[in-house]
Each structure stands twice: as structure tokens, then as C-alpha cells.
mmCIF file of C-alpha atoms and ligand atoms in Angstrom:
data_model
loop_
_atom_site.group_PDB
_atom_site.id
_atom_site.type_symbol
_atom_site.label_atom_id
_atom_site.label_comp_id
_atom_site.label_asym_id
_atom_site.label_seq_id
_atom_site.Cartn_x
_atom_site.Cartn_y
_atom_site.Cartn_z
ATOM 1 C CA UNK A 6 96.802 28.779 -35.083
ATOM 2 C CA UNK A 7 99.363 31.129 -36.842
ATOM 3 C CA UNK A 8 102.687 31.381 -35.525
ATOM 4 C CA UNK A 9 103.579 34.294 -33.193
ATOM 5 C CA UNK A 10 104.466 37.325 -35.248
ATOM 6 C CA UNK A 11 108.099 38.472 -34.168
ATOM 7 C CA UNK A 12 108.632 40.638 -37.361
ATOM 8 C CA UNK A 13 106.076 43.276 -36.515
ATOM 9 C CA UNK A 14 104.819 43.085 -39.989
ATOM 10 C CA UNK A 15 101.439 44.286 -39.934
ATOM 11 C CA UNK A 16 99.805 41.080 -41.186
ATOM 12 C CA UNK A 17 96.246 40.440 -41.426
ATOM 13 C CA UNK A 18 94.800 37.305 -39.705
ATOM 14 C CA UNK A 19 91.724 36.326 -41.758
ATOM 15 C CA UNK A 20 89.798 35.300 -38.683
ATOM 16 C CA UNK A 21 90.349 38.615 -36.963
ATOM 17 C CA UNK A 22 89.061 40.910 -39.781
ATOM 18 C CA UNK A 23 86.376 43.025 -38.487
ATOM 19 C CA UNK A 24 83.727 41.659 -41.098
ATOM 20 C CA UNK A 25 84.688 38.237 -39.999
ATOM 21 C CA UNK A 26 84.204 38.907 -36.224
ATOM 22 C CA UNK A 27 80.823 40.576 -37.385
ATOM 23 C CA UNK A 28 79.682 37.815 -39.233
ATOM 24 C CA UNK A 29 80.435 35.233 -36.512
ATOM 25 C CA UNK A 30 78.696 37.412 -33.955
ATOM 26 C CA UNK A 31 75.628 37.823 -36.147
ATOM 27 C CA UNK A 32 75.624 34.042 -36.936
ATOM 28 C CA UNK A 33 75.782 33.357 -33.269
ATOM 29 C CA UNK A 34 73.058 35.876 -32.343
ATOM 30 C CA UNK A 35 70.777 34.410 -35.233
ATOM 31 C CA UNK A 36 71.264 30.892 -33.924
ATOM 32 C CA UNK A 37 70.671 31.751 -30.352
ATOM 33 C CA UNK A 38 67.370 33.704 -31.405
ATOM 34 C CA UNK A 39 66.403 30.585 -33.634
ATOM 35 C CA UNK A 40 66.727 28.231 -30.642
ATOM 36 C CA UNK A 41 63.216 27.133 -29.964
ATOM 37 C CA UNK A 42 63.830 25.086 -26.786
ATOM 38 C CA UNK A 43 66.698 24.552 -24.309
ATOM 39 C CA UNK A 44 68.171 21.673 -26.209
ATOM 40 C CA UNK A 45 68.413 23.711 -29.384
ATOM 41 C CA UNK A 46 70.177 26.552 -27.280
ATOM 42 C CA UNK A 47 72.431 24.033 -25.814
ATOM 43 C CA UNK A 48 73.557 23.113 -29.419
ATOM 44 C CA UNK A 49 73.906 26.831 -30.416
ATOM 45 C CA UNK A 50 76.019 27.492 -27.492
ATOM 46 C CA UNK A 51 78.297 24.646 -28.259
ATOM 47 C CA UNK A 52 78.487 25.801 -31.865
ATOM 48 C CA UNK A 53 79.025 29.461 -31.112
ATOM 49 C CA UNK A 54 80.430 29.960 -27.706
ATOM 50 C CA UNK A 55 82.328 26.559 -27.315
ATOM 51 C CA UNK A 56 86.024 26.043 -27.502
ATOM 52 C CA UNK A 57 86.107 25.573 -31.189
ATOM 53 C CA UNK A 58 83.446 28.176 -31.967
ATOM 54 C CA UNK A 59 84.576 30.842 -34.763
ATOM 55 C CA UNK A 60 84.803 33.716 -31.961
ATOM 56 C CA UNK A 61 86.772 31.216 -29.769
ATOM 57 C CA UNK A 62 89.312 30.427 -32.553
ATOM 58 C CA UNK A 63 89.598 34.178 -33.464
ATOM 59 C CA UNK A 64 90.589 34.902 -29.985
ATOM 60 C CA UNK A 65 93.383 32.483 -30.178
ATOM 61 C CA UNK A 66 94.778 34.265 -33.249
ATOM 62 C CA UNK A 67 95.188 37.560 -31.443
ATOM 63 C CA UNK A 68 98.826 36.569 -30.377
ATOM 64 C CA UNK A 69 99.510 36.215 -34.108
ATOM 65 C CA UNK A 70 99.039 40.151 -34.646
ATOM 66 C CA UNK A 71 101.534 42.527 -34.325
ATOM 67 C CA UNK A 72 101.487 44.318 -30.986
ATOM 68 C CA UNK A 73 99.914 47.426 -31.973
ATOM 69 C CA UNK A 74 96.985 45.684 -33.726
ATOM 70 C CA UNK A 75 96.357 43.279 -30.791
ATOM 71 C CA UNK A 76 94.437 45.787 -28.441
ATOM 72 C CA UNK A 77 91.934 46.722 -30.925
ATOM 73 C CA UNK A 78 91.422 43.136 -32.353
ATOM 74 C CA UNK A 79 91.017 42.079 -28.678
ATOM 75 C CA UNK A 80 88.370 44.497 -27.813
ATOM 76 C CA UNK A 81 86.464 43.630 -31.093
ATOM 77 C CA UNK A 82 86.596 39.837 -30.352
ATOM 78 C CA UNK A 83 85.824 40.405 -26.717
ATOM 79 C CA UNK A 84 82.913 42.590 -27.498
ATOM 80 C CA UNK A 85 81.414 40.049 -29.740
ATOM 81 C CA UNK A 86 81.863 37.167 -27.385
ATOM 82 C CA UNK A 87 80.264 39.337 -24.669
ATOM 83 C CA UNK A 88 77.348 39.941 -26.821
ATOM 84 C CA UNK A 89 76.921 36.315 -27.686
ATOM 85 C CA UNK A 90 77.164 35.499 -23.936
ATOM 86 C CA UNK A 91 74.625 37.900 -22.962
ATOM 87 C CA UNK A 92 72.405 36.790 -25.680
ATOM 88 C CA UNK A 93 72.667 33.209 -24.488
ATOM 89 C CA UNK A 94 71.879 34.006 -20.932
ATOM 90 C CA UNK A 95 68.926 35.942 -22.048
ATOM 91 C CA UNK A 96 67.567 33.182 -24.205
ATOM 92 C CA UNK A 97 68.034 30.719 -21.805
ATOM 93 C CA UNK A 98 65.922 32.624 -19.112
ATOM 94 C CA UNK A 99 63.236 33.079 -21.717
ATOM 95 C CA UNK A 100 63.189 29.451 -22.731
ATOM 96 C CA UNK A 101 63.313 28.343 -19.066
ATOM 97 C CA UNK A 102 60.341 30.386 -18.300
ATOM 98 C CA UNK A 103 58.558 29.026 -21.247
ATOM 99 C CA UNK A 104 59.368 25.444 -20.155
ATOM 100 C CA UNK A 105 58.243 26.048 -16.690
ATOM 101 C CA UNK A 106 54.995 27.402 -17.945
ATOM 102 C CA UNK A 107 54.312 24.578 -20.161
ATOM 103 C CA UNK A 108 55.118 21.813 -17.557
ATOM 104 C CA UNK A 109 52.726 23.706 -15.142
ATOM 105 C CA UNK A 110 49.930 23.071 -17.894
ATOM 106 C CA UNK A 111 51.026 19.678 -19.165
ATOM 107 C CA UNK A 112 51.946 18.093 -15.854
ATOM 108 C CA UNK A 113 48.953 19.562 -13.706
ATOM 109 C CA UNK A 114 47.387 16.788 -11.590
ATOM 110 C CA UNK A 115 43.782 17.099 -10.999
ATOM 111 C CA UNK A 116 43.500 16.086 -7.230
ATOM 112 C CA UNK A 117 39.735 16.065 -7.475
ATOM 113 C CA UNK A 118 39.614 13.254 -9.915
ATOM 114 C CA UNK A 119 38.137 10.071 -8.600
ATOM 115 C CA UNK A 120 40.632 7.528 -6.953
ATOM 116 C CA UNK A 121 41.116 4.633 -9.257
ATOM 117 C CA UNK A 122 43.974 2.641 -7.776
ATOM 118 C CA UNK A 123 43.211 -0.736 -6.363
ATOM 119 C CA UNK A 124 44.037 -0.518 -2.648
ATOM 120 C CA UNK A 125 46.931 -2.753 -1.506
ATOM 121 C CA UNK A 126 45.781 -6.064 0.083
ATOM 122 C CA UNK A 127 46.914 -7.495 3.375
ATOM 123 C CA UNK A 128 48.383 -10.950 3.982
ATOM 124 C CA UNK A 129 45.974 -13.121 5.586
ATOM 125 C CA UNK A 130 46.309 -13.580 9.260
ATOM 126 C CA UNK A 131 46.285 -17.397 8.870
ATOM 127 C CA UNK A 132 49.458 -17.090 6.739
ATOM 128 C CA UNK A 133 51.040 -14.703 9.235
ATOM 129 C CA UNK A 134 50.227 -16.707 12.317
ATOM 130 C CA UNK A 135 51.296 -19.985 10.758
ATOM 131 C CA UNK A 136 54.636 -18.313 9.724
ATOM 132 C CA UNK A 137 55.179 -16.971 13.068
ATOM 133 C CA UNK A 138 54.778 -20.389 14.610
ATOM 134 C CA UNK A 139 57.143 -21.797 12.228
ATOM 135 C CA UNK A 140 59.682 -19.121 13.001
ATOM 136 C CA UNK A 141 59.559 -20.138 16.573
ATOM 137 C CA UNK A 142 60.761 -23.627 15.785
ATOM 138 C CA UNK A 143 62.977 -22.732 12.844
ATOM 139 C CA UNK A 144 64.867 -20.630 15.523
ATOM 140 C CA UNK A 145 65.417 -23.749 17.535
ATOM 141 C CA UNK A 146 66.739 -25.757 14.636
ATOM 142 C CA UNK A 147 63.479 -27.503 13.299
ATOM 143 C CA UNK A 148 62.894 -27.814 9.753
ATOM 144 C CA UNK A 149 59.523 -26.846 7.982
ATOM 145 C CA UNK A 150 58.281 -30.038 6.215
ATOM 146 C CA UNK A 151 55.249 -30.433 3.911
ATOM 147 C CA UNK A 152 53.044 -33.095 2.534
ATOM 148 C CA UNK A 153 50.333 -33.431 -0.121
ATOM 149 C CA UNK A 154 46.799 -32.641 0.659
ATOM 150 C CA UNK A 155 45.524 -35.365 -1.435
ATOM 151 C CA UNK A 156 46.935 -38.286 0.626
ATOM 152 C CA UNK A 157 47.133 -42.245 0.533
ATOM 153 C CA UNK A 158 45.175 -43.703 3.332
ATOM 154 C CA UNK A 159 48.058 -45.513 4.489
ATOM 155 C CA UNK A 160 49.863 -42.322 5.484
ATOM 156 C CA UNK A 161 46.781 -40.500 6.664
ATOM 157 C CA UNK A 162 45.512 -43.603 8.966
ATOM 158 C CA UNK A 163 47.371 -46.748 8.784
ATOM 159 C CA UNK A 164 50.892 -45.835 9.284
ATOM 160 C CA UNK A 165 49.598 -43.704 12.234
ATOM 161 C CA UNK A 166 48.180 -46.779 13.950
ATOM 162 C CA UNK A 167 44.589 -46.083 13.179
ATOM 163 C CA UNK A 168 42.728 -49.209 12.517
ATOM 164 C CA UNK A 169 40.346 -49.961 9.635
ATOM 165 C CA UNK A 170 37.496 -49.347 12.154
ATOM 166 C CA UNK A 171 38.767 -46.089 13.618
ATOM 167 C CA UNK A 172 35.978 -43.467 13.588
ATOM 168 C CA UNK A 173 37.816 -40.909 11.923
ATOM 169 C CA UNK A 174 38.083 -43.094 8.902
ATOM 170 C CA UNK A 175 34.361 -43.280 8.646
ATOM 171 C CA UNK A 176 32.813 -41.599 5.601
ATOM 172 C CA UNK A 177 31.204 -39.012 7.913
ATOM 173 C CA UNK A 178 34.432 -37.357 8.502
ATOM 174 C CA UNK A 179 36.734 -38.117 5.675
ATOM 175 C CA UNK A 180 36.580 -36.952 2.110
ATOM 176 C CA UNK A 181 37.470 -39.987 0.011
ATOM 177 C CA UNK A 182 38.974 -39.196 -3.263
ATOM 178 C CA UNK A 183 39.456 -42.799 -4.395
ATOM 179 C CA UNK A 184 38.572 -46.076 -2.825
ATOM 180 C CA UNK A 185 41.298 -48.748 -2.207
ATOM 181 C CA UNK A 186 41.805 -51.315 -4.892
ATOM 182 C CA UNK A 187 43.489 -54.684 -4.574
ATOM 183 C CA UNK A 188 46.509 -54.121 -2.420
ATOM 184 C CA UNK A 189 46.768 -50.249 -3.043
ATOM 185 C CA UNK A 190 45.427 -48.035 -0.284
ATOM 186 C CA UNK A 191 42.723 -45.620 -1.108
ATOM 187 C CA UNK A 192 43.028 -41.725 -1.447
ATOM 188 C CA UNK A 193 41.736 -39.055 0.870
ATOM 189 C CA UNK A 194 42.000 -35.459 1.456
ATOM 190 C CA UNK A 195 44.262 -35.551 4.530
ATOM 191 C CA UNK A 196 42.143 -35.236 7.657
ATOM 192 C CA UNK A 197 45.041 -33.854 9.721
ATOM 193 C CA UNK A 198 48.913 -32.887 9.340
ATOM 194 C CA UNK A 199 49.963 -36.081 11.103
ATOM 195 C CA UNK A 200 50.731 -38.020 7.876
ATOM 196 C CA UNK A 201 53.614 -35.420 7.324
ATOM 197 C CA UNK A 202 54.990 -37.007 10.299
ATOM 198 C CA UNK A 203 55.255 -40.271 8.530
ATOM 199 C CA UNK A 204 56.620 -38.874 5.462
ATOM 200 C CA UNK A 205 59.358 -37.020 7.536
ATOM 201 C CA UNK A 206 60.419 -40.095 9.181
ATOM 202 C CA UNK A 207 60.608 -42.179 5.935
ATOM 203 C CA UNK A 208 62.599 -39.311 4.182
ATOM 204 C CA UNK A 209 64.897 -38.709 7.105
ATOM 205 C CA UNK A 210 67.152 -40.316 9.417
ATOM 206 C CA UNK A 211 66.888 -39.499 13.134
ATOM 207 C CA UNK A 212 67.572 -37.080 14.718
ATOM 208 C CA UNK A 213 64.380 -35.599 13.256
ATOM 209 C CA UNK A 214 62.918 -32.203 14.094
ATOM 210 C CA UNK A 215 60.201 -31.066 11.778
ATOM 211 C CA UNK A 216 57.219 -28.505 11.962
ATOM 212 C CA UNK A 217 54.534 -29.150 9.553
ATOM 213 C CA UNK A 218 51.999 -26.416 8.842
ATOM 214 C CA UNK A 219 49.238 -27.221 6.172
ATOM 215 C CA UNK A 220 45.657 -27.386 4.987
ATOM 216 C CA UNK A 221 43.378 -30.349 6.230
ATOM 217 C CA UNK A 222 39.872 -31.352 5.200
ATOM 218 C CA UNK A 223 36.958 -32.961 7.143
ATOM 219 C CA UNK A 224 33.280 -33.295 6.091
ATOM 220 C CA UNK A 225 31.910 -30.494 8.466
ATOM 221 C CA UNK A 226 29.314 -28.129 7.634
ATOM 222 C CA UNK A 227 30.330 -24.500 7.311
ATOM 223 C CA UNK A 228 29.107 -22.690 10.305
ATOM 224 C CA UNK A 229 30.663 -20.191 13.038
ATOM 225 C CA UNK A 230 32.861 -22.639 14.531
ATOM 226 C CA UNK A 231 33.382 -25.335 11.818
ATOM 227 C CA UNK A 232 34.815 -25.430 8.184
ATOM 228 C CA UNK A 233 35.490 -28.192 6.021
ATOM 229 C CA UNK A 234 38.904 -26.923 5.024
ATOM 230 C CA UNK A 235 41.309 -25.610 7.680
ATOM 231 C CA UNK A 236 44.884 -25.360 8.882
ATOM 232 C CA UNK A 237 46.871 -27.385 11.418
ATOM 233 C CA UNK A 238 50.317 -27.117 12.753
ATOM 234 C CA UNK A 239 51.992 -30.536 13.358
ATOM 235 C CA UNK A 240 55.367 -30.999 15.156
ATOM 236 C CA UNK A 241 57.582 -33.952 15.360
ATOM 237 C CA UNK A 242 60.932 -34.654 17.053
ATOM 238 C CA UNK A 243 62.670 -38.126 17.133
ATOM 239 C CA UNK A 244 65.923 -38.238 18.800
ATOM 240 C CA UNK A 245 67.595 -40.444 21.423
ATOM 241 C CA UNK A 246 66.258 -39.903 25.087
ATOM 242 C CA UNK A 247 63.215 -37.695 24.226
ATOM 243 C CA UNK A 248 60.602 -37.732 26.864
ATOM 244 C CA UNK A 249 57.100 -36.109 27.693
ATOM 245 C CA UNK A 250 59.433 -33.555 29.570
ATOM 246 C CA UNK A 251 60.949 -32.365 26.449
ATOM 247 C CA UNK A 252 57.385 -31.951 24.879
ATOM 248 C CA UNK A 253 56.120 -30.105 27.887
ATOM 249 C CA UNK A 254 59.213 -27.641 27.705
ATOM 250 C CA UNK A 255 58.792 -27.077 23.950
ATOM 251 C CA UNK A 256 55.108 -26.309 24.275
ATOM 252 C CA UNK A 257 55.846 -23.870 27.164
ATOM 253 C CA UNK A 258 58.336 -22.053 25.083
ATOM 254 C CA UNK A 259 56.025 -21.905 22.159
ATOM 255 C CA UNK A 260 53.151 -20.296 24.172
ATOM 256 C CA UNK A 261 55.666 -17.881 25.731
ATOM 257 C CA UNK A 262 56.916 -16.830 22.363
ATOM 258 C CA UNK A 263 53.565 -16.370 20.758
ATOM 259 C CA UNK A 264 51.676 -14.836 23.737
ATOM 260 C CA UNK A 265 54.417 -12.957 25.750
ATOM 261 C CA UNK A 266 56.478 -14.675 28.565
ATOM 262 C CA UNK A 267 55.038 -13.597 31.970
ATOM 263 C CA UNK A 268 53.091 -16.487 33.503
ATOM 264 C CA UNK A 269 52.476 -18.365 30.213
ATOM 265 C CA UNK A 270 52.535 -22.064 30.283
ATOM 266 C CA UNK A 271 50.803 -25.176 29.414
ATOM 267 C CA UNK A 272 49.189 -28.117 30.993
ATOM 268 C CA UNK A 273 48.716 -31.597 29.732
ATOM 269 C CA UNK A 274 45.439 -33.677 30.392
ATOM 270 C CA UNK A 275 45.338 -37.493 29.744
ATOM 271 C CA UNK A 276 43.783 -38.319 26.423
ATOM 272 C CA UNK A 277 43.888 -40.806 23.750
ATOM 273 C CA UNK A 278 45.394 -40.824 20.279
ATOM 274 C CA UNK A 279 46.453 -44.134 18.493
ATOM 275 C CA UNK A 280 49.718 -42.524 17.208
ATOM 276 C CA UNK A 281 50.990 -41.336 20.677
ATOM 277 C CA UNK A 282 51.413 -43.154 23.878
ATOM 278 C CA UNK A 283 50.937 -41.619 26.338
ATOM 279 C CA UNK A 284 48.756 -39.013 24.653
ATOM 280 C CA UNK A 285 47.435 -35.800 26.104
ATOM 281 C CA UNK A 286 45.361 -32.800 25.439
ATOM 282 C CA UNK A 287 47.187 -29.653 25.790
ATOM 283 C CA UNK A 288 45.836 -26.358 27.363
ATOM 284 C CA UNK A 289 47.647 -23.031 27.676
ATOM 285 C CA UNK A 290 46.986 -20.442 30.418
ATOM 286 C CA UNK A 291 44.456 -17.770 29.226
ATOM 287 C CA UNK A 292 46.717 -15.191 27.718
ATOM 288 C CA UNK A 293 44.136 -12.430 28.674
ATOM 289 C CA UNK A 294 43.329 -13.130 32.337
ATOM 290 C CA UNK A 295 46.423 -15.328 32.913
ATOM 291 C CA UNK A 296 44.214 -17.328 35.393
ATOM 292 C CA UNK A 297 43.143 -14.402 37.371
ATOM 293 C CA UNK A 298 39.483 -14.987 36.558
ATOM 294 C CA UNK A 299 39.276 -18.253 38.015
ATOM 295 C CA UNK A 300 36.957 -18.106 41.064
ATOM 296 C CA UNK A 301 36.894 -14.409 40.903
ATOM 297 C CA UNK A 302 33.351 -13.242 39.774
ATOM 298 C CA UNK A 303 34.546 -9.728 39.956
ATOM 299 C CA UNK A 304 37.074 -10.199 37.117
ATOM 300 C CA UNK A 305 35.251 -12.420 34.553
ATOM 301 C CA UNK A 306 37.263 -13.389 31.426
ATOM 302 C CA UNK A 307 35.262 -13.736 28.052
ATOM 303 C CA UNK A 308 38.391 -15.372 26.362
ATOM 304 C CA UNK A 309 38.465 -18.346 28.603
ATOM 305 C CA UNK A 310 34.970 -18.187 30.079
ATOM 306 C CA UNK A 311 36.767 -17.600 33.359
ATOM 307 C CA UNK A 312 38.153 -21.350 33.324
ATOM 308 C CA UNK A 313 42.017 -19.775 33.239
ATOM 309 C CA UNK A 314 42.793 -22.250 30.468
ATOM 310 C CA UNK A 315 42.417 -22.483 26.751
ATOM 311 C CA UNK A 316 42.336 -25.729 24.814
ATOM 312 C CA UNK A 317 45.108 -26.117 22.178
ATOM 313 C CA UNK A 318 45.166 -29.602 20.704
ATOM 314 C CA UNK A 319 46.591 -32.962 21.043
ATOM 315 C CA UNK A 320 50.098 -34.169 21.724
ATOM 316 C CA UNK A 321 52.140 -37.075 23.251
ATOM 317 C CA UNK A 322 54.959 -39.548 22.874
ATOM 318 C CA UNK A 323 55.074 -41.152 19.572
ATOM 319 C CA UNK A 324 53.686 -44.609 19.620
ATOM 320 C CA UNK A 325 56.552 -47.212 19.162
ATOM 321 C CA UNK A 326 54.379 -48.841 16.552
ATOM 322 C CA UNK A 327 54.416 -45.639 14.500
ATOM 323 C CA UNK A 328 58.301 -45.401 14.767
ATOM 324 C CA UNK A 329 58.401 -49.206 13.574
ATOM 325 C CA UNK A 330 56.089 -48.519 10.690
ATOM 326 C CA UNK A 331 58.567 -45.921 9.612
ATOM 327 C CA UNK A 332 61.724 -48.081 9.834
ATOM 328 C CA UNK A 333 62.914 -46.424 13.147
ATOM 329 C CA UNK A 334 64.091 -48.552 15.970
ATOM 330 C CA UNK A 335 61.951 -47.592 19.052
ATOM 331 C CA UNK A 336 64.583 -49.200 21.267
ATOM 332 C CA UNK A 337 66.929 -46.478 20.306
ATOM 333 C CA UNK A 338 64.876 -43.626 19.622
ATOM 334 C CA UNK A 339 61.684 -41.977 20.975
ATOM 335 C CA UNK A 340 59.822 -38.869 19.841
ATOM 336 C CA UNK A 341 57.183 -36.582 20.766
ATOM 337 C CA UNK A 342 54.550 -34.705 18.620
ATOM 338 C CA UNK A 343 51.765 -32.283 18.851
ATOM 339 C CA UNK A 344 49.005 -31.055 16.380
ATOM 340 C CA UNK A 345 46.537 -27.985 16.710
ATOM 341 C CA UNK A 346 44.396 -26.009 14.616
ATOM 342 C CA UNK A 347 45.436 -22.414 13.463
ATOM 343 C CA UNK A 348 41.984 -21.032 12.932
ATOM 344 C CA UNK A 349 41.113 -21.768 16.575
ATOM 345 C CA UNK A 350 44.110 -20.136 17.863
ATOM 346 C CA UNK A 351 43.639 -17.137 15.470
ATOM 347 C CA UNK A 352 40.160 -16.890 16.851
ATOM 348 C CA UNK A 353 41.091 -16.739 20.555
ATOM 349 C CA UNK A 354 43.972 -14.674 19.818
ATOM 350 C CA UNK A 355 42.408 -12.145 18.025
ATOM 351 C CA UNK A 356 38.750 -12.306 19.270
ATOM 352 C CA UNK A 357 37.365 -13.531 15.985
ATOM 353 C CA UNK A 358 33.766 -14.654 16.629
ATOM 354 C CA UNK A 359 32.848 -16.281 13.311
ATOM 355 C CA UNK A 360 35.301 -18.684 11.522
ATOM 356 C CA UNK A 361 33.574 -17.892 8.129
ATOM 357 C CA UNK A 362 35.325 -14.450 8.385
ATOM 358 C CA UNK A 363 38.649 -16.304 8.104
ATOM 359 C CA UNK A 364 37.748 -18.007 4.731
ATOM 360 C CA UNK A 365 35.648 -15.363 2.902
ATOM 361 C CA UNK A 366 38.462 -13.309 1.730
ATOM 362 C CA UNK A 367 36.998 -10.077 2.436
ATOM 363 C CA UNK A 368 39.691 -7.591 2.667
ATOM 364 C CA UNK A 369 37.673 -5.603 5.165
ATOM 365 C CA UNK A 370 38.570 -8.592 7.422
ATOM 366 C CA UNK A 371 42.139 -9.105 6.479
ATOM 367 C CA UNK A 372 43.256 -5.465 6.163
ATOM 368 C CA UNK A 373 43.379 -4.635 9.965
ATOM 369 C CA UNK A 374 45.981 -7.609 10.138
ATOM 370 C CA UNK A 375 48.009 -6.032 7.392
ATOM 371 C CA UNK A 376 50.579 -4.423 9.820
ATOM 372 C CA UNK A 377 51.536 -7.923 11.117
ATOM 373 C CA UNK A 378 54.166 -9.245 8.730
HETATM 374 N N1 DAH B 424 46.144 -35.308 14.315
HETATM 375 C C1 DAH B 424 45.453 -34.979 15.659
HETATM 376 C C2 DAH B 424 44.123 -34.413 15.123
HETATM 377 O O1 DAH B 424 43.959 -33.903 13.885
HETATM 378 C C3 DAH B 424 45.949 -33.960 16.373
HETATM 379 C C4 DAH B 424 47.148 -34.597 17.053
HETATM 380 C C5 DAH B 424 47.144 -35.365 18.224
HETATM 381 C C6 DAH B 424 48.513 -34.496 16.490
HETATM 382 C C7 DAH B 424 48.177 -35.544 18.966
HETATM 383 C C8 DAH B 424 49.736 -35.039 17.178
HETATM 384 C C9 DAH B 424 49.411 -35.680 18.353
HETATM 385 O O2 DAH B 424 50.784 -34.858 16.625
HETATM 386 O O3 DAH B 424 50.574 -36.161 19.084
HETATM 387 O O4 DAH B 424 42.975 -34.412 15.878
#
């Protein structure tokens, strides 16, 4: 900027000459008119209407003119800048309208086109139910434990006090992967989740509280109530002073958490399992009629066949021989365990009539369960 003129000499400031102002105005208007889109217009605006544009610089020179020349120069610069501002606004409006028009065409969506996105699947109810059961026990401090599905016979049978002549070992029930050779035990597809009890006891020191979900295999034909692959949940607690009463309280808590509190409880009926002593079959109150259908022909219950109870699975106090096989002193520690099938529970919990629906992976079956997380 030139220095303020105090001498009143009529000096001419180059930038303020009328022809310079005209030239700057014409250049600005030409650039604005030539801008083909909003980006180009933004550039034209910076070059011709920004703080360093020729007209802005000229404006700053006005102070350098003698006072009598300032008004006229001011008017001239002001008019030129006004013209540029108006041209910018008008061109911007035009370009915006053009852009909107183009977007309407280019980004138009044909809502009548066929739907080609794959529908979202749903988690399988076996997974969600199994996780729900795990959560109940994790909340009580249990740990989730897992084991291999191809299992050594020793873990699947021997360590669980199932002798060589135990009927479950027979080929009619068990998928054998490899026979026993020399002193090594054979390999089977595990027939239950109970071998995870053994693995848990060998891996940990008491107190032990584990919940073991997993897939198990038996040589059953696939039909409405059997499948050669199914899921079980196994629970094991080993601590000082554990009794059958702790098992009963744990089972009651589980069915109350799964089926809603009021009146939900379990009962134990004497049974036999080689790995528990005493052993029991566990039933839960029918969660539909809660026992009200028993001896009441006016209120029959399809879920429990009006028996009031639904069979869940097996349980008991861990056999001291099993503790010993795992290096745990049965004089000091005791434990309880249970195991049951998830498919069966899912079937009565959701009125699934055919077990094959659970394994066919048909999304029409799983989708209604999709709301459950
Ligand atoms: N493993 C048994 C089965 O598959 C079920 C079972 C019974 C598990 C008693 C247990 C138990 O933990 O204590 O038939």
C-alpha cells in the first residue's frame, strides 16, 4: 500500500486508475461467467473478490489519494466490487440450480427395481440358548470350559468310571475314530460333554466351577427326535463341603433364570451314572402349566402331557473314583455335576416338533428367533 498522502499532491495511484478498475471488473465478470461449476466459481471468487483480489487491493489504496480524489475513486471501486458481488451471487444461483437438476437425474433411485440384497440371517437358537445358559453360570462365577470333539476313549469313558463293558462304549452307540493300540487308548467322537469335566479337573486346582457347552455324537439315525450330532451342557463344581443340596439349589436357580421365577423348581429321581454317586434324573416343573394340569382334565397341557414335570437330564455327586482319577483328594473335596441336551430344551421351550428343523439350517426356521440375542 502506498503511504498516506499528506501533501495534497494530486498523485495518481496506478491501481485506482479508471481503466485499471474497469479492467479488473471485466476480468472478474469474465471469470465468473466462465465458471462451469461451483468449484470453479469458488476459485473465481477467491481470485476476484477475495482479500488479495485486484479490486480489494485497489480499495486499500484509496487512503493514499488526496482527499478531493477519494470520493470519486471510492465510488468507482465500490461500483465495480458491487457488480462483481452481484455477478457471483447470480452465477452461484444458476450453478446450484444446474447441480440440483443434475443430481435429480444422476442420483435417481428406481424403487421398482427387483430387490437384490441378501436378507440378514439370524443367529441359530441353539447358539443363543446355549449362551443364555452359560451366562447364568458365568454370572455366578463359573468359567466356560471346552474340550475336543474327537476325544480319547480314556477321557470319554475310563476316567468317568465307565468300564470296558459299559453299554455306552459299544459300537452301536459310539463313533470310533481309531481303535486302541498297545497301551494307547482309542479315539472316539465324544458321546457326551462329561470328558470336559475330566479335562477341567486335570487342568485346574479346586475350587473348580465350570460350565461346558459343546457338540456330541452318537450313532443314532436322524429322525424327528434323534440326531447323530447334538449339543449338551455340562456343569461341574468341585469344592470343600459341596453336597446334593448345593446341586439342587443350583438347578432351581437355573430353571428360574431360564423360564421365569414363579413356581419354577426341579425335582430329582434316583438314577444311575457311573461318574456320579448318588446319581439322579432331574426334572423341572412344566413351565407352561406349572403343574396345574396334573389331575385336571379341564386344563390339559400339551407341553408336559399333563404330567406337570419335564425331564431335563442327569446329575449327581461326583463319584470319588472320578476325583481320584483326576488327582483330587476325595477326602477333602466333593463335587456335583449335571448334563443335559440343548436340542431337547429348545424343543419344549419353543414348541419345536421336529428335531431335523434344528439342523437343516433353513433360514425360515432360524429367522423368527432372530430377535433373541
Ligand atoms: N453324560 C450323561 C449323558 O450324556 C449326562 C450326565 C449325567 C452328565 C449325570 C452329568 C451327570 O454330569 O452328573 O447321558
